Amino acid sequence: MLPTTTTNTLKEINNIEDFNKIAHLSDHNKKRVLPFPNCQFNFEIKINEELSSVNFDNCIFKENATFSSIFLENVSFSRATFEKEVKFDNSRFQGKARFHGTHFKGRVSFNNTRFEDLVDFWATTFYQPTIFQKTDFLGMTVFAATVFKENILFTYSLIEKVMIFRSTKICKGLDISLALQQGSLSIFDINLQDYDAVPDPETEAEYENLVSHDAIIPEQNKRETFRIIKKELQGQGNAFDALTYSALETETFSHQLKSKLKKKWRAKDLEDYFILGLNNLSNKNGNSWLRAISFTVIFGYFFFYLSLVSTTKYNVSIENINVKDIEECFKYFVAFLIPTHNIDYMIGLGQGGWSFLWDFIGRTFVAYGIYQTIQAFRRFRKT
């Protein structure tokens, strides 16, 4: 466990003069060293220079902080708390950067930032919407046990080697659709559920404003993010979790079609929306065999009932029904659930044209329900 940061044990630094008294030049490259473990900064910090070793472990930043710097060596902000906005825009991290157990309570910005080596956000919490915009991750990037309380976007960011999401908790939305992925994503035990997204904007300016400034995720980005995660999980041989994100991808596409239909009606979009809705209703896009069985029985019973009351023997009245009639109807219902049953299996009850019609429609729904049940069970097939 990480130790708890307390103001009682911190050295308070109230102005830039006190800050400069502690900062000093390194012996080998004459660049400033910032050794500030266990400190509380009560003033706004702005640093724009080349820096050597940097240590802000167990620190609290009470005001805004800006680092537009070249970090020549390793950097550590472990157990640091930024209570207001912090910017690392245009910074270059040439050594390893560690943000272990860090709390970004205000806005954090890594626009046009370059991490040339390891950057580790282990157990770090981001409280506000965050955009890694045009951020270069050239080494290993770790988001293990990281918590994102709001949307997290990787807008036009470069992933050159590997980005690890392990036990990462994403409370709202994730957008990796615009990341330039030359390397790979390693995804394990990620906590990402379905989340809210906005309909796809009509203009490029609106789109750019959403993904680059407002940290709002359009539906097309959401769908692409689920597709990328699905593909990465399939590549890792994780077929079970891959199917979950495949279902989320399909559901998102359905929402896209719904948004399109609200703006402009098109027969093709309506057809696709109906099919996707039926897939979700019948087996939750391949994830629920229990829903598939329920779908088969409920729709089967509905059309069997219509077929039954269309005969001359039975009608919609429930008067004078006895145990023998119930047993007879149950026998016919079981036969109805067999898609290959004879069309005149109830000929003795006085079948008519309507009875044959409902039988034909019901047979179609039952066959579809059985197929969807098989598809749902196949989610556990060997890959």
mmCIF file of C-alpha atoms in Angstrom:
data_model
loop_
_atom_site.group_PDB
_atom_site.id
_atom_site.type_symbol
_atom_site.label_atom_id
_atom_site.label_comp_id
_atom_site.label_asym_id
_atom_site.label_seq_id
_atom_site.Cartn_x
_atom_site.Cartn_y
_atom_site.Cartn_z
ATOM 1 C CA MET A 1 0.000 0.000 0.000
ATOM 2 C CA LEU A 2 1.119 3.561 -0.664
ATOM 3 C CA PRO A 3 1.602 5.792 2.395
ATOM 4 C CA THR A 4 -0.982 8.467 2.975
ATOM 5 C CA THR A 5 0.028 12.045 2.194
ATOM 6 C CA THR A 6 -0.499 14.390 5.158
ATOM 7 C CA THR A 7 0.146 18.086 5.345
ATOM 8 C CA ASN A 8 1.497 17.699 8.907
ATOM 9 C CA THR A 9 4.692 16.040 7.651
ATOM 10 C CA LEU A 10 5.266 18.260 4.608
ATOM 11 C CA LYS A 11 7.654 21.166 4.233
ATOM 12 C CA GLU A 12 5.690 24.173 2.996
ATOM 13 C CA ILE A 13 7.145 26.253 0.143
ATOM 14 C CA ASN A 14 5.307 29.523 -0.304
ATOM 15 C CA ASN A 15 7.104 31.380 -3.113
ATOM 16 C CA ILE A 16 9.573 31.035 -5.962
ATOM 17 C CA GLU A 17 12.449 32.381 -3.848
ATOM 18 C CA ASP A 18 12.127 29.498 -1.381
ATOM 19 C CA PHE A 19 11.810 27.132 -4.337
ATOM 20 C CA ASN A 20 15.062 28.356 -5.916
ATOM 21 C CA LYS A 21 16.941 27.993 -2.634
ATOM 22 C CA ILE A 22 16.368 24.247 -2.727
ATOM 23 C CA ALA A 23 16.772 23.703 -6.485
ATOM 24 C CA HIS A 24 20.413 23.500 -7.597
ATOM 25 C CA LEU A 25 22.634 22.715 -10.573
ATOM 26 C CA SER A 26 23.793 19.184 -11.245
ATOM 27 C CA ASP A 27 27.503 18.497 -11.197
ATOM 28 C CA HIS A 28 27.789 16.722 -14.557
ATOM 29 C CA ASN A 29 25.561 18.691 -16.938
ATOM 30 C CA LYS A 30 24.957 21.990 -15.119
ATOM 31 C CA LYS A 31 21.171 21.570 -15.408
ATOM 32 C CA ARG A 32 18.842 22.260 -12.529
ATOM 33 C CA VAL A 33 18.015 19.462 -10.122
ATOM 34 C CA LEU A 34 14.636 19.582 -8.367
ATOM 35 C CA PRO A 35 14.826 17.545 -5.144
ATOM 36 C CA PHE A 36 11.468 18.251 -3.497
ATOM 37 C CA PRO A 37 10.246 15.143 -1.681
ATOM 38 C CA ASN A 38 7.635 15.675 1.041
ATOM 39 C CA CYS A 39 6.793 19.283 0.159
ATOM 40 C CA GLN A 40 3.668 21.372 -0.125
ATOM 41 C CA PHE A 41 3.658 24.143 -2.733
ATOM 42 C CA ASN A 42 1.364 27.028 -1.886
ATOM 43 C CA PHE A 43 2.060 29.083 -5.006
ATOM 44 C CA GLU A 44 1.697 28.627 -8.763
ATOM 45 C CA ILE A 45 4.629 26.841 -10.376
ATOM 46 C CA LYS A 46 5.864 27.523 -13.918
ATOM 47 C CA ILE A 47 9.000 25.778 -15.131
ATOM 48 C CA ASN A 48 10.258 26.074 -18.699
ATOM 49 C CA GLU A 49 13.830 24.812 -18.925
ATOM 50 C CA GLU A 50 15.991 21.713 -19.201
ATOM 51 C CA LEU A 51 16.040 19.774 -15.967
ATOM 52 C CA SER A 52 18.158 17.015 -14.564
ATOM 53 C CA SER A 53 16.913 14.655 -11.845
ATOM 54 C CA VAL A 54 13.398 15.555 -10.630
ATOM 55 C CA ASN A 55 11.774 14.236 -7.469
ATOM 56 C CA PHE A 56 8.357 15.440 -6.306
ATOM 57 C CA ASP A 57 7.448 12.326 -4.304
ATOM 58 C CA ASN A 58 4.765 12.733 -1.661
ATOM 59 C CA CYS A 59 4.081 16.376 -2.588
ATOM 60 C CA ILE A 60 0.954 18.518 -2.685
ATOM 61 C CA PHE A 61 0.472 21.239 -5.273
ATOM 62 C CA LYS A 62 -2.119 23.671 -3.942
ATOM 63 C CA GLU A 63 -2.125 25.916 -7.044
ATOM 64 C CA ASN A 64 -1.695 25.437 -10.785
ATOM 65 C CA ALA A 65 1.514 23.853 -12.046
ATOM 66 C CA THR A 66 3.069 24.086 -15.507
ATOM 67 C CA PHE A 67 6.053 22.049 -16.711
ATOM 68 C CA SER A 68 7.120 22.850 -20.283
ATOM 69 C CA SER A 69 10.471 21.231 -19.807
ATOM 70 C CA ILE A 70 12.999 18.745 -21.094
ATOM 71 C CA PHE A 71 13.520 16.132 -18.390
ATOM 72 C CA LEU A 72 16.985 14.738 -19.073
ATOM 73 C CA GLU A 73 16.898 12.028 -16.424
ATOM 74 C CA ASN A 74 14.352 10.052 -14.469
ATOM 75 C CA VAL A 75 11.306 11.871 -13.081
ATOM 76 C CA SER A 76 9.163 10.856 -10.138
ATOM 77 C CA PHE A 77 5.825 12.310 -9.026
ATOM 78 C CA SER A 78 4.898 9.324 -6.876
ATOM 79 C CA ARG A 79 2.134 9.917 -4.303
ATOM 80 C CA ALA A 80 1.858 13.532 -5.457
ATOM 81 C CA THR A 81 -1.462 15.380 -5.358
ATOM 82 C CA PHE A 82 -2.316 18.122 -7.839
ATOM 83 C CA GLU A 83 -5.311 19.935 -6.429
ATOM 84 C CA LYS A 84 -5.696 22.263 -9.400
ATOM 85 C CA GLU A 85 -4.654 22.256 -13.048
ATOM 86 C CA VAL A 86 -1.308 20.804 -14.118
ATOM 87 C CA LYS A 87 0.212 21.016 -17.601
ATOM 88 C CA PHE A 88 3.044 19.030 -19.125
ATOM 89 C CA ASP A 89 2.463 20.455 -22.610
ATOM 90 C CA ASN A 90 5.411 20.284 -25.016
ATOM 91 C CA SER A 91 7.575 18.531 -22.419
ATOM 92 C CA ARG A 92 10.130 15.842 -23.245
ATOM 93 C CA PHE A 93 10.757 12.978 -20.836
ATOM 94 C CA GLN A 94 14.063 11.428 -21.894
ATOM 95 C CA GLY A 95 14.329 9.185 -18.844
ATOM 96 C CA LYS A 96 11.735 7.137 -16.991
ATOM 97 C CA ALA A 97 8.656 8.939 -15.674
ATOM 98 C CA ARG A 98 6.818 7.520 -12.684
ATOM 99 C CA PHE A 99 3.437 8.709 -11.447
ATOM 100 C CA HIS A 100 2.786 6.087 -8.778
ATOM 101 C CA GLY A 101 -0.313 6.708 -6.684
ATOM 102 C CA THR A 102 -0.593 10.243 -8.043
ATOM 103 C CA HIS A 103 -3.863 12.188 -7.751
ATOM 104 C CA PHE A 104 -4.762 14.587 -10.547
ATOM 105 C CA LYS A 105 -7.742 16.332 -8.966
ATOM 106 C CA GLY A 106 -7.769 19.205 -11.452
ATOM 107 C CA ARG A 107 -7.367 19.161 -15.200
ATOM 108 C CA VAL A 108 -4.194 17.520 -16.465
ATOM 109 C CA SER A 109 -2.755 18.141 -19.906
ATOM 110 C CA PHE A 110 -0.099 16.201 -21.835
ATOM 111 C CA ASN A 111 -0.547 17.956 -25.184
ATOM 112 C CA ASN A 112 2.343 17.339 -27.577
ATOM 113 C CA THR A 113 4.295 15.617 -24.805
ATOM 114 C CA ARG A 114 6.948 13.012 -25.615
ATOM 115 C CA PHE A 115 7.748 10.055 -23.342
ATOM 116 C CA GLU A 116 10.891 8.485 -24.750
ATOM 117 C CA ASP A 117 11.224 5.784 -22.099
ATOM 118 C CA LEU A 118 8.942 4.096 -19.578
ATOM 119 C CA VAL A 119 6.009 6.110 -18.274
ATOM 120 C CA ASP A 120 4.174 4.449 -15.402
ATOM 121 C CA PHE A 121 0.804 5.651 -14.083
ATOM 122 C CA TRP A 122 0.402 2.792 -11.622
ATOM 123 C CA ALA A 123 -2.473 3.335 -9.130
ATOM 124 C CA THR A 124 -2.906 6.918 -10.314
ATOM 125 C CA THR A 125 -6.321 8.609 -10.238
ATOM 126 C CA PHE A 126 -7.547 11.092 -12.843
ATOM 127 C CA TYR A 127 -10.526 12.998 -11.470
ATOM 128 C CA GLN A 128 -11.328 15.192 -14.499
ATOM 129 C CA PRO A 129 -11.837 14.446 -18.212
ATOM 130 C CA THR A 130 -8.391 13.870 -19.722
ATOM 131 C CA ILE A 131 -7.087 14.113 -23.284
ATOM 132 C CA PHE A 132 -3.671 12.763 -24.251
ATOM 133 C CA GLN A 133 -3.498 14.869 -27.403
ATOM 134 C CA LYS A 134 -0.630 14.303 -29.828
ATOM 135 C CA THR A 135 1.244 12.580 -27.011
ATOM 136 C CA ASP A 136 4.112 10.324 -28.089
ATOM 137 C CA PHE A 137 4.475 7.134 -26.052
ATOM 138 C CA LEU A 138 7.759 5.807 -27.436
ATOM 139 C CA GLY A 139 8.553 3.337 -24.651
ATOM 140 C CA MET A 140 6.414 1.115 -22.456
ATOM 141 C CA THR A 141 3.314 2.827 -21.063
ATOM 142 C CA VAL A 142 1.620 1.429 -17.971
ATOM 143 C CA PHE A 143 -1.924 2.151 -16.789
ATOM 144 C CA ALA A 144 -2.053 -0.565 -14.151
ATOM 145 C CA ALA A 145 -4.664 -0.145 -11.391
ATOM 146 C CA THR A 146 -5.259 3.345 -12.772
ATOM 147 C CA VAL A 147 -8.630 5.017 -12.167
ATOM 148 C CA PHE A 148 -10.222 7.390 -14.668
ATOM 149 C CA LYS A 149 -13.282 8.957 -13.097
ATOM 150 C CA GLU A 150 -14.239 10.790 -16.306
ATOM 151 C CA ASN A 151 -13.647 10.307 -20.033
ATOM 152 C CA ILE A 152 -10.121 9.482 -21.167
ATOM 153 C CA LEU A 153 -9.148 10.133 -24.797
ATOM 154 C CA PHE A 154 -5.972 9.412 -26.750
ATOM 155 C CA THR A 155 -6.438 11.929 -29.559
ATOM 156 C CA TYR A 156 -3.822 11.615 -32.312
ATOM 157 C CA SER A 157 -1.396 9.995 -29.850
ATOM 158 C CA LEU A 158 1.396 7.658 -30.905
ATOM 159 C CA ILE A 159 1.787 4.230 -29.278
ATOM 160 C CA GLU A 160 5.135 2.994 -30.562
ATOM 161 C CA LYS A 161 5.769 -0.053 -28.356
ATOM 162 C CA VAL A 162 3.224 -1.343 -25.861
ATOM 163 C CA MET A 163 0.541 0.268 -23.724
ATOM 164 C CA ILE A 164 -0.618 -1.840 -20.784
ATOM 165 C CA PHE A 165 -4.104 -1.666 -19.278
ATOM 166 C CA ARG A 166 -4.224 -3.982 -16.273
ATOM 167 C CA SER A 167 -7.000 -3.743 -13.690
ATOM 168 C CA THR A 168 -7.693 -0.304 -15.086
ATOM 169 C CA LYS A 169 -10.967 1.220 -13.914
ATOM 170 C CA ILE A 170 -12.637 3.524 -16.427
ATOM 171 C CA CYS A 171 -15.730 4.987 -14.787
ATOM 172 C CA LYS A 172 -16.990 6.821 -17.873
ATOM 173 C CA GLY A 173 -15.671 6.466 -21.437
ATOM 174 C CA LEU A 174 -12.484 5.509 -23.291
ATOM 175 C CA ASP A 175 -11.492 6.671 -26.778
ATOM 176 C CA ILE A 176 -8.471 5.079 -28.447
ATOM 177 C CA SER A 177 -9.939 5.244 -31.939
ATOM 178 C CA LEU A 178 -7.710 8.145 -33.021
ATOM 179 C CA ALA A 179 -4.462 6.774 -31.583
ATOM 180 C CA LEU A 180 -1.697 5.892 -34.035
ATOM 181 C CA GLN A 181 -1.002 2.355 -32.906
ATOM 182 C CA GLN A 182 2.350 1.179 -34.229
ATOM 183 C CA GLY A 183 2.838 -1.037 -31.197
ATOM 184 C CA SER A 184 0.295 -3.086 -29.277
ATOM 185 C CA LEU A 185 -2.199 -2.846 -26.460
ATOM 186 C CA SER A 186 -1.961 -5.300 -23.587
ATOM 187 C CA ILE A 187 -5.395 -5.526 -21.999
ATOM 188 C CA PHE A 188 -6.071 -7.592 -18.904
ATOM 189 C CA ASP A 189 -8.941 -7.303 -16.443
ATOM 190 C CA ILE A 190 -9.956 -3.866 -17.676
ATOM 191 C CA ASN A 191 -13.071 -2.400 -16.050
ATOM 192 C CA LEU A 192 -14.883 -0.712 -18.929
ATOM 193 C CA GLN A 193 -18.646 -0.941 -19.322
ATOM 194 C CA ASP A 194 -21.004 0.594 -21.834
ATOM 195 C CA TYR A 195 -20.934 4.368 -21.568
ATOM 196 C CA ASP A 196 -22.682 7.458 -22.890
ATOM 197 C CA ALA A 197 -21.570 8.942 -26.195
ATOM 198 C CA VAL A 198 -22.987 11.733 -28.322
ATOM 199 C CA PRO A 199 -24.357 11.335 -31.857
ATOM 200 C CA ASP A 200 -21.757 11.786 -34.570
ATOM 201 C CA PRO A 201 -21.343 15.507 -35.352
ATOM 202 C CA GLU A 202 -22.207 16.782 -38.796
ATOM 203 C CA THR A 203 -19.179 19.023 -39.322
ATOM 204 C CA GLU A 204 -15.443 18.489 -38.965
ATOM 205 C CA ALA A 205 -15.166 21.529 -36.697
ATOM 206 C CA GLU A 206 -17.741 20.110 -34.279
ATOM 207 C CA TYR A 207 -15.986 16.749 -34.299
ATOM 208 C CA GLU A 208 -12.560 18.271 -33.640
ATOM 209 C CA ASN A 209 -13.922 20.338 -30.787
ATOM 210 C CA LEU A 210 -15.375 17.249 -29.097
ATOM 211 C CA VAL A 211 -12.261 15.062 -29.254
ATOM 212 C CA SER A 212 -9.603 17.766 -28.805
ATOM 213 C CA HIS A 213 -11.142 20.208 -26.333
ATOM 214 C CA ASP A 214 -14.331 19.003 -24.657
ATOM 215 C CA ALA A 215 -13.250 15.381 -24.011
ATOM 216 C CA ILE A 216 -16.605 14.143 -25.310
ATOM 217 C CA ILE A 217 -16.706 10.877 -27.262
ATOM 218 C CA PRO A 218 -18.782 10.565 -30.459
ATOM 219 C CA GLU A 219 -20.573 7.304 -31.154
ATOM 220 C CA GLN A 220 -18.319 6.444 -34.106
ATOM 221 C CA ASN A 221 -15.238 6.723 -31.853
ATOM 222 C CA LYS A 222 -16.917 4.631 -29.180
ATOM 223 C CA ARG A 223 -17.729 1.907 -31.683
ATOM 224 C CA GLU A 224 -14.173 1.918 -33.068
ATOM 225 C CA THR A 225 -12.729 1.750 -29.526
ATOM 226 C CA PHE A 226 -14.757 -1.382 -28.770
ATOM 227 C CA ARG A 227 -13.626 -2.867 -32.092
ATOM 228 C CA ILE A 228 -9.960 -2.222 -31.264
ATOM 229 C CA ILE A 229 -10.304 -3.773 -27.807
ATOM 230 C CA LYS A 230 -12.124 -6.776 -29.311
ATOM 231 C CA LYS A 231 -9.355 -7.265 -31.864
ATOM 232 C CA GLU A 232 -6.594 -6.992 -29.251
ATOM 233 C CA LEU A 233 -8.341 -9.520 -26.981
ATOM 234 C CA GLN A 234 -8.802 -11.912 -29.895
ATOM 235 C CA GLY A 235 -5.099 -11.576 -30.661
ATOM 236 C CA GLN A 236 -4.336 -12.526 -27.063
ATOM 237 C CA GLY A 237 -6.586 -15.599 -27.345
ATOM 238 C CA ASN A 238 -9.127 -14.137 -24.909
ATOM 239 C CA ALA A 239 -12.275 -15.132 -26.805
ATOM 240 C CA PHE A 240 -14.632 -14.705 -23.829
ATOM 241 C CA ASP A 241 -13.882 -11.042 -23.131
ATOM 242 C CA ALA A 242 -13.582 -10.367 -26.868
ATOM 243 C CA LEU A 243 -17.197 -11.434 -27.330
ATOM 244 C CA THR A 244 -18.274 -8.976 -24.633
ATOM 245 C CA TYR A 245 -16.728 -6.064 -26.514
ATOM 246 C CA SER A 246 -18.043 -7.414 -29.802
ATOM 247 C CA ALA A 247 -21.529 -7.144 -28.318
ATOM 248 C CA LEU A 248 -20.796 -3.594 -27.143
ATOM 249 C CA GLU A 249 -19.542 -2.725 -30.621
ATOM 250 C CA THR A 250 -22.766 -4.048 -32.138
ATOM 251 C CA GLU A 251 -24.924 -2.207 -29.620
ATOM 252 C CA THR A 252 -23.087 1.032 -30.326
ATOM 253 C CA PHE A 253 -23.674 0.570 -34.050
ATOM 254 C CA SER A 254 -27.360 0.169 -33.269
ATOM 255 C CA HIS A 255 -27.321 3.513 -31.423
ATOM 256 C CA GLN A 256 -25.613 5.092 -34.438
ATOM 257 C CA LEU A 257 -28.375 3.846 -36.712
ATOM 258 C CA LYS A 258 -31.003 5.177 -34.327
ATOM 259 C CA SER A 259 -29.373 8.617 -34.391
ATOM 260 C CA LYS A 260 -29.263 8.535 -38.192
ATOM 261 C CA LEU A 261 -32.932 7.573 -38.424
ATOM 262 C CA LYS A 262 -33.890 10.515 -36.238
ATOM 263 C CA LYS A 263 -32.190 12.844 -38.710
ATOM 264 C CA LYS A 264 -33.095 11.142 -41.980
ATOM 265 C CA TRP A 265 -35.159 8.049 -42.676
ATOM 266 C CA ARG A 266 -33.540 5.451 -44.935
ATOM 267 C CA ALA A 267 -34.844 1.961 -45.627
ATOM 268 C CA LYS A 268 -31.371 0.368 -45.345
ATOM 269 C CA ASP A 269 -30.716 1.949 -41.935
ATOM 270 C CA LEU A 270 -34.153 0.883 -40.711
ATOM 271 C CA GLU A 271 -33.541 -2.670 -41.871
ATOM 272 C CA ASP A 272 -30.152 -2.853 -40.135
ATOM 273 C CA TYR A 273 -31.571 -1.294 -36.969
ATOM 274 C CA PHE A 274 -34.366 -3.879 -36.871
ATOM 275 C CA ILE A 275 -31.951 -6.796 -37.316
ATOM 276 C CA LEU A 276 -29.581 -5.531 -34.613
ATOM 277 C CA GLY A 277 -32.495 -4.905 -32.257
ATOM 278 C CA LEU A 278 -33.764 -8.431 -32.830
ATOM 279 C CA ASN A 279 -30.314 -9.881 -32.148
ATOM 280 C CA ASN A 280 -30.118 -7.975 -28.883
ATOM 281 C CA LEU A 281 -33.640 -9.026 -27.906
ATOM 282 C CA SER A 282 -33.089 -12.681 -28.739
ATOM 283 C CA ASN A 283 -29.700 -13.432 -27.150
ATOM 284 C CA LYS A 284 -28.102 -10.134 -26.099
ATOM 285 C CA ASN A 285 -25.839 -10.167 -29.161
ATOM 286 C CA GLY A 286 -24.616 -13.686 -28.506
ATOM 287 C CA ASN A 287 -24.022 -13.286 -24.767
ATOM 288 C CA SER A 288 -27.123 -14.819 -23.160
ATOM 289 C CA TRP A 289 -28.398 -18.316 -23.871
ATOM 290 C CA LEU A 290 -31.051 -17.866 -21.181
ATOM 291 C CA ARG A 291 -32.494 -14.871 -23.038
ATOM 292 C CA ALA A 292 -32.434 -16.931 -26.256
ATOM 293 C CA ILE A 293 -34.418 -19.766 -24.653
ATOM 294 C CA SER A 294 -36.885 -17.282 -23.156
ATOM 295 C CA PHE A 295 -37.254 -15.608 -26.558
ATOM 296 C CA THR A 296 -37.997 -18.970 -28.197
ATOM 297 C CA VAL A 297 -40.572 -20.044 -25.609
ATOM 298 C CA ILE A 298 -42.350 -16.662 -25.347
ATOM 299 C CA PHE A 299 -42.642 -16.010 -29.082
ATOM 300 C CA GLY A 300 -43.373 -19.669 -29.697
ATOM 301 C CA TYR A 301 -46.223 -19.598 -27.208
ATOM 302 C CA PHE A 302 -47.587 -16.331 -28.634
ATOM 303 C CA PHE A 303 -47.882 -17.648 -32.190
ATOM 304 C CA PHE A 304 -49.006 -21.092 -31.000
ATOM 305 C CA TYR A 305 -51.824 -19.411 -29.096
ATOM 306 C CA LEU A 306 -52.882 -17.453 -32.190
ATOM 307 C CA SER A 307 -52.739 -20.630 -34.226
ATOM 308 C CA LEU A 308 -54.726 -22.550 -31.628
ATOM 309 C CA VAL A 309 -57.557 -20.037 -31.232
ATOM 310 C CA SER A 310 -57.854 -19.925 -35.031
ATOM 311 C CA THR A 311 -59.088 -23.534 -35.024
ATOM 312 C CA THR A 312 -62.760 -24.437 -34.794
ATOM 313 C CA LYS A 313 -62.359 -26.245 -31.464
ATOM 314 C CA TYR A 314 -60.729 -23.444 -29.413
ATOM 315 C CA ASN A 315 -61.348 -19.736 -29.110
ATOM 316 C CA VAL A 316 -60.156 -16.878 -26.895
ATOM 317 C CA SER A 317 -62.583 -17.761 -24.098
ATOM 318 C CA ILE A 318 -61.229 -19.585 -21.057
ATOM 319 C CA GLU A 319 -64.616 -20.955 -20.029
ATOM 320 C CA ASN A 320 -65.154 -24.709 -19.814
ATOM 321 C CA ILE A 321 -61.412 -25.454 -20.011
ATOM 322 C CA ASN A 322 -60.546 -28.716 -18.244
ATOM 323 C CA VAL A 323 -57.411 -30.675 -17.445
ATOM 324 C CA LYS A 324 -57.786 -32.790 -20.573
ATOM 325 C CA ASP A 325 -57.818 -29.683 -22.775
ATOM 326 C CA ILE A 326 -54.727 -28.310 -21.023
ATOM 327 C CA GLU A 327 -52.862 -31.584 -21.550
ATOM 328 C CA GLU A 328 -53.901 -31.637 -25.190
ATOM 329 C CA CYS A 329 -52.783 -28.049 -25.758
ATOM 330 C CA PHE A 330 -49.466 -28.683 -24.018
ATOM 331 C CA LYS A 331 -48.844 -31.675 -26.304
ATOM 332 C CA TYR A 332 -49.494 -29.524 -29.360
ATOM 333 C CA PHE A 333 -47.321 -26.718 -27.976
ATOM 334 C CA VAL A 334 -44.340 -29.038 -27.569
ATOM 335 C CA ALA A 335 -44.851 -30.198 -31.135
ATOM 336 C CA PHE A 336 -45.081 -26.557 -32.239
ATOM 337 C CA LEU A 337 -41.613 -25.900 -30.786
ATOM 338 C CA ILE A 338 -40.158 -28.441 -33.217
ATOM 339 C CA PRO A 339 -39.546 -26.371 -36.367
ATOM 340 C CA THR A 340 -39.935 -29.414 -38.626
ATOM 341 C CA HIS A 341 -43.395 -30.388 -37.322
ATOM 342 C CA ASN A 342 -46.080 -31.234 -39.856
ATOM 343 C CA ILE A 343 -48.098 -28.236 -40.925
ATOM 344 C CA ASP A 344 -51.374 -30.113 -40.371
ATOM 345 C CA TYR A 345 -50.445 -31.491 -36.937
ATOM 346 C CA MET A 346 -53.623 -29.934 -35.472
ATOM 347 C CA ILE A 347 -55.878 -30.875 -38.398
ATOM 348 C CA GLY A 348 -58.182 -32.705 -36.001
ATOM 349 C CA LEU A 349 -58.958 -29.405 -34.227
ATOM 350 C CA GLY A 350 -60.290 -27.830 -37.387
ATOM 351 C CA GLN A 351 -57.330 -25.862 -38.726
ATOM 352 C CA GLY A 352 -58.139 -23.036 -41.109
ATOM 353 C CA GLY A 353 -56.238 -20.517 -43.190
ATOM 354 C CA TRP A 354 -55.385 -18.234 -40.283
ATOM 355 C CA SER A 355 -54.167 -21.157 -38.215
ATOM 356 C CA PHE A 356 -51.763 -22.185 -40.983
ATOM 357 C CA LEU A 357 -50.538 -18.588 -41.329
ATOM 358 C CA TRP A 358 -49.759 -18.173 -37.615
ATOM 359 C CA ASP A 359 -48.100 -21.586 -37.628
ATOM 360 C CA PHE A 360 -45.825 -20.500 -40.479
ATOM 361 C CA ILE A 361 -44.801 -17.229 -38.772
ATOM 362 C CA GLY A 362 -44.342 -18.953 -35.434
ATOM 363 C CA ARG A 363 -42.186 -21.663 -37.000
ATOM 364 C CA THR A 364 -39.882 -18.911 -38.316
ATOM 365 C CA PHE A 365 -39.479 -17.277 -34.885
ATOM 366 C CA VAL A 366 -38.923 -20.614 -33.148
ATOM 367 C CA ALA A 367 -36.251 -21.646 -35.638
ATOM 368 C CA TYR A 368 -34.573 -18.255 -35.238
ATOM 369 C CA GLY A 369 -34.718 -18.567 -31.437
ATOM 370 C CA ILE A 370 -33.131 -22.027 -31.535
ATOM 371 C CA TYR A 371 -30.374 -20.724 -33.797
ATOM 372 C CA GLN A 372 -29.735 -17.806 -31.419
ATOM 373 C CA THR A 373 -29.597 -20.230 -28.484
ATOM 374 C CA ILE A 374 -26.917 -22.251 -30.254
ATOM 375 C CA GLN A 375 -25.005 -19.070 -31.068
ATOM 376 C CA ALA A 376 -25.086 -17.999 -27.419
ATOM 377 C CA PHE A 377 -23.770 -21.387 -26.273
ATOM 378 C CA ARG A 378 -20.964 -21.180 -28.830
ATOM 379 C CA ARG A 379 -19.452 -18.245 -26.941
ATOM 380 C CA PHE A 380 -17.749 -20.913 -24.797
ATOM 381 C CA ARG A 381 -16.364 -22.840 -27.753
ATOM 382 C CA LYS A 382 -12.650 -23.544 -27.909
ATOM 383 C CA THR A 383 -10.632 -21.104 -30.005
#
